[in-house]
Structure formats: C-alpha cells, structure tokens
Amino acid sequence: MRILTLFCVAMLSVPMIGIAFAGDFRPAVVYDTDNKFDKGFNEGVWNGLRKFSDETGVRVEELLIADRTRREQEIQELVESGATMVIAVGFAQADAIDAVAADYPDRQFAIIDVSWLDRPNLRQYAFREHEGSYLVGVAAALASRTGKVGFVGGMDIPLIHRFHCGYLQGAKAARSDIEVLQAMIGTTPSAWRDPARAAELAQGQIERGADVIYHAAGGSGIGVIRAAAEAGRLAIGVDSNQNGLAPGSVLTSMLKRVDVAAYQTLSDGLNGNFTAGVISLGLAEGGVDWVQDEHNAGLLSDSLKSAVEQARADIVMEKIKVHDYMQDSRCPG
C-alpha cells in the first residue's frame, strides 16, 4: 500500500533556487510496519518528515509495507518510479535496502537503526540507546518506593538488550540495592505488535513488586503503559515522547530522535550535502534524551531531576562510561 502525502507551503516562502532543486529531488520513506502512527518509532520518523516538508514544500512519498517478504521489490519499484532518495526505517529492512542500493548506485539511500552495511550511496544511522536508557534507569530507581523496577523488551535481540543493560546500569548507579526485573515479549517480529502480551508481562512484574516499568517494545509498549496506569504504577516510554499517553502515570520517556535522522537526511539530499557512512547519535549529539513536560512534572522531584541531569553531563563529558551490550554482552550488575 503506497500512500503519497503532499505537504505544501506557500510558494512565496520557498526561495526560487530551492524550487528549482526540489523539482529534481524526489524522496521516499519506507516505514518499518504498516502503521506509521504507532506513538513511537515510526511516528518519530514521520515527525521528521513532516517538519522537512512543512519547511520546504517538497513532496515525500510514504510507503507502508504490509507484506514483509516484498520489501526489496517494493523499494525497487519506488526507485524505478523515480525516487531519487529512499529512507528505510528499521533494521529489518537492512538486506532489502542494501540490495537495491547496490543495483542503483546513482541514487541515494539511508536506513535508520543500522550500522553494519557498506555502500558508497548509503547512509546509516545508529543510536546510542544505552546512554538514554541509563538516564531513565537513574530516574526509575529514584522514583521507586518498593526498591524494584521492571523492563519489558520487544523482540529478544541484542539491540533490545542494549536498552536493558543501560537501564540496569543507571538504576544501580543511583541506588545500589535496586532490583531490576526483565522480560522479553518474543523472538519474532510479532513481538513488536503484541500489546496484550506486553501488558501481561508488566502485570507480572507489578505483582512481584515493581512500581516503575520501562519498555523498549515498539507498538507493544502501549500495553505496558496501560497496565502500569491501571495498577497505579509508573511506566517509562520509549522512542517518542509517550508521557501524554497516560498523564501522571508515565514517569518519563527515553527519546530516540529518529525524527532528527529523517529530517537531516532529507535536508542534506535537497541541499546537495548527502554523504554515505555511519552517523552515531547519542546524548552529546542530541540523538537520545529523557523528557520533562507538563504530563510528568508532578512526578519528578528536584533531587531526581538533578541526579539525571548530572548523569547526562557526566556521560557527555565521558566521566561515566555506559556499557554497550552490542560490543560486550556481559552486562554489569
């Protein structure tokens, strides 16, 4: 299912040189699932796309792939129909984007959440999720009254263990006696689309005493947030700002700024500044962060905020080294 979304601004607001160049620039975005408004990863990309289109008036084609076995064919069809740049969302599309990039060396490609490919026309974005997870681990430990916090991951893969490991390290740094419970939803891609199972796992952790639960579970994470809110406990969102999904019940959210990656790639393509290679975004680059807003203001004490901000400063200054599970699977703690 291909959806062409046109974002228009008044023509007088776009410089003439931009209009001329925009006519030759035909970008497309391929979402990770068939639901771009997932309140998380895909919607974050859409936010970056919307910002770009609002500012430039450039049309961006959006592709939602229902049949995952056709990823490569669908991306190839985008290029054959005239797309000059294709941005793929999510590591599951790595093989498909790599194959099409090899076949079309004169086009520009990018993929978000991948760092292991190597094409001269392919940009990759990797995020240091463990750094942001460390911050919300500090927050969780300091907000907990029971001395137990939880983590619910989506698909049981090293990337999600990276979230958990950073969270565990931050929680232990803030409170050495904290207990961190862990659960993974599944081992197949369906783990990202099972909020009912996520809610069950969260409820199980709540019954064991956890009063703050962090999820890194994609669309399934909505189940964690609902379960925590219904039980009078706290959840921690991920990827996008999920504080508003249950105001007063979401302690904070760990932002993964995929919107920045999408916006930056589209802007570079339009302006002739596109480069290949891997771009790594962490706390220092504004690629990950935690959220304070009107929805969680009453949940954050001054001492908690101070501790999290100090941890952020120490990570940026490299006074704290956050363990990266992707480099060493022996998670401390």
Short mmCIF file of C-alpha atoms in Angstrom, two decimals, residues 67-216:
data_model
loop_
_atom_site.label_atom_id
_atom_site.label_comp_id
_atom_site.label_asym_id
_atom_site.label_seq_id
_atom_site.Cartn_x
_atom_site.Cartn_y
_atom_site.Cartn_z
CA ASP A 67 3.84 -7.93 3.12
CA ARG A 68 7.32 -8.00 4.61
CA THR A 69 8.52 -10.57 2.08
CA ARG A 70 8.18 -7.90 -0.61
CA ARG A 71 10.37 -5.23 0.97
CA GLU A 72 13.08 -5.37 -1.68
CA GLN A 73 10.61 -5.42 -4.57
CA GLU A 74 8.63 -2.50 -3.15
CA ILE A 75 11.76 -0.38 -2.63
CA GLN A 76 12.96 -1.23 -6.12
CA GLU A 77 9.61 -0.13 -7.54
CA LEU A 78 9.96 3.19 -5.70
CA VAL A 79 13.29 3.81 -7.40
CA GLU A 80 12.05 2.70 -10.80
CA SER A 81 9.12 5.09 -10.47
CA GLY A 82 11.53 8.00 -9.99
CA ALA A 83 12.51 8.25 -6.33
CA THR A 84 15.97 9.81 -6.07
CA MET A 85 16.33 9.08 -2.34
CA VAL A 86 14.86 6.26 -0.25
CA ILE A 87 14.95 6.19 3.55
CA ALA A 88 14.20 2.81 5.14
CA VAL A 89 13.07 2.67 8.75
CA GLY A 90 14.31 -0.15 10.98
CA PHE A 91 16.96 -2.86 10.94
CA ALA A 92 14.57 -5.43 9.44
CA GLN A 93 14.94 -3.62 6.12
CA ALA A 94 18.74 -3.82 6.04
CA ASP A 95 19.02 -6.60 3.45
CA ALA A 96 16.42 -5.03 1.18
CA ILE A 97 17.90 -1.52 1.17
CA ASP A 98 21.42 -2.90 0.75
CA ALA A 99 20.41 -4.91 -2.32
CA VAL A 100 18.59 -2.03 -4.00
CA ALA A 101 21.39 0.43 -3.20
CA ALA A 102 23.82 -1.92 -4.93
CA ASP A 103 21.62 -2.05 -8.03
CA TYR A 104 21.15 1.74 -8.23
CA PRO A 105 24.50 3.41 -7.46
CA ASP A 106 23.27 6.75 -8.85
CA ARG A 107 20.50 7.06 -6.22
CA GLN A 108 20.76 7.97 -2.55
CA PHE A 109 19.69 5.62 0.22
CA ALA A 110 19.54 5.77 4.01
CA ILE A 111 18.47 3.43 6.78
CA ILE A 112 17.68 4.17 10.41
CA ASP A 113 18.85 1.79 13.14
CA VAL A 114 21.59 0.05 11.14
CA SER A 115 25.37 0.45 11.18
CA TRP A 116 26.87 -2.65 9.54
CA LEU A 117 26.27 -2.09 5.82
CA ASP A 118 28.82 -0.63 3.40
CA ARG A 119 27.68 1.10 0.22
CA PRO A 120 29.06 4.37 -1.20
CA ASN A 121 25.49 5.66 -1.70
CA LEU A 122 24.03 4.51 1.63
CA ARG A 123 23.81 6.49 4.87
CA GLN A 124 23.19 4.64 8.13
CA TYR A 125 22.02 5.96 11.48
CA ALA A 126 22.89 4.25 14.73
CA PHE A 127 21.75 5.47 18.14
CA ARG A 128 23.46 5.03 21.48
CA GLU A 129 20.27 3.89 23.16
CA HIS A 130 22.18 2.68 26.19
CA GLU A 131 23.06 6.27 27.10
CA GLY A 132 19.45 7.42 27.16
CA SER A 133 18.42 4.23 28.93
CA TYR A 134 20.98 4.94 31.63
CA LEU A 135 19.24 8.26 32.34
CA VAL A 136 15.79 6.73 32.71
CA GLY A 137 17.31 3.99 34.85
CA VAL A 138 18.50 6.67 37.26
CA ALA A 139 15.02 8.20 37.22
CA ALA A 140 13.30 4.85 37.79
CA ALA A 141 15.46 3.89 40.75
CA LEU A 142 14.99 7.25 42.45
CA ALA A 143 11.23 7.26 41.85
CA SER A 144 10.71 3.69 43.09
CA ARG A 145 9.21 3.21 46.52
CA THR A 146 9.41 -0.59 46.54
CA GLY A 147 13.05 -0.95 45.54
CA LYS A 148 12.00 -2.94 42.46
CA VAL A 149 11.71 -1.68 38.88
CA GLY A 150 10.97 -3.50 35.65
CA PHE A 151 11.93 -3.69 32.00
CA VAL A 152 9.82 -5.16 29.18
CA GLY A 153 11.58 -5.58 25.86
CA GLY A 154 10.05 -6.40 22.49
CA MET A 155 11.97 -8.84 20.33
CA ASP A 156 14.73 -10.72 22.17
CA ILE A 157 17.69 -9.38 20.18
CA PRO A 158 20.98 -7.69 21.14
CA LEU A 159 19.64 -4.21 20.33
CA ILE A 160 16.93 -4.51 22.99
CA HIS A 161 19.39 -5.94 25.50
CA ARG A 162 21.37 -2.73 24.91
CA PHE A 163 18.38 -0.75 26.24
CA HIS A 164 18.05 -3.05 29.22
CA CYS A 165 21.75 -3.02 30.05
CA GLY A 166 21.95 0.79 30.07
CA TYR A 167 18.78 0.97 32.16
CA LEU A 168 20.17 -1.53 34.66
CA GLN A 169 23.48 0.31 34.94
CA GLY A 170 21.77 3.66 35.53
CA ALA A 171 19.41 2.21 38.13
CA LYS A 172 22.25 0.54 40.02
CA ALA A 173 24.35 3.70 39.91
CA ALA A 174 21.53 5.69 41.50
CA ARG A 175 20.62 3.04 44.05
CA SER A 176 22.85 0.04 44.57
CA ASP A 177 20.15 -2.05 46.25
CA ILE A 178 17.60 -1.67 43.46
CA GLU A 179 16.23 -4.85 41.88
CA VAL A 180 15.59 -4.77 38.13
CA LEU A 181 13.16 -7.30 36.68
CA GLN A 182 13.41 -8.16 32.99
CA ALA A 183 11.13 -9.78 30.43
CA MET A 184 11.10 -10.06 26.63
CA ILE A 185 7.88 -10.42 24.65
CA GLY A 186 9.12 -12.82 21.98
CA THR A 187 11.69 -13.90 19.44
CA THR A 188 9.91 -12.97 16.20
CA PRO A 189 8.88 -9.61 14.70
CA SER A 190 5.36 -10.12 16.05
CA ALA A 191 6.81 -9.14 19.44
CA TRP A 192 6.59 -5.51 18.33
CA ARG A 193 2.84 -5.80 17.77
CA ASP A 194 1.52 -7.56 20.86
CA PRO A 195 0.38 -5.02 23.47
CA ALA A 196 -1.74 -7.66 25.23
CA ARG A 197 1.32 -9.82 25.92
CA ALA A 198 3.30 -6.76 26.97
CA ALA A 199 0.55 -5.88 29.45
CA GLU A 200 0.66 -9.41 30.87
CA LEU A 201 4.41 -9.22 31.40
CA ALA A 202 4.13 -5.79 33.01
CA GLN A 203 1.36 -7.01 35.30
CA GLY A 204 3.54 -9.94 36.31
CA GLN A 205 6.35 -7.57 37.26
CA ILE A 206 3.92 -5.37 39.18
CA GLU A 207 2.73 -8.41 41.13
CA ARG A 208 6.37 -9.10 42.02
CA GLY A 209 6.71 -5.57 43.41
CA ALA A 210 7.92 -3.42 40.52
CA ASP A 211 6.45 0.06 40.66
CA VAL A 212 8.26 1.61 37.66
CA ILE A 213 8.48 -0.27 34.33
CA TYR A 214 10.48 0.80 31.27
CA HIS A 215 9.54 -0.63 27.91
CA ALA A 216 11.53 -0.95 24.70
#
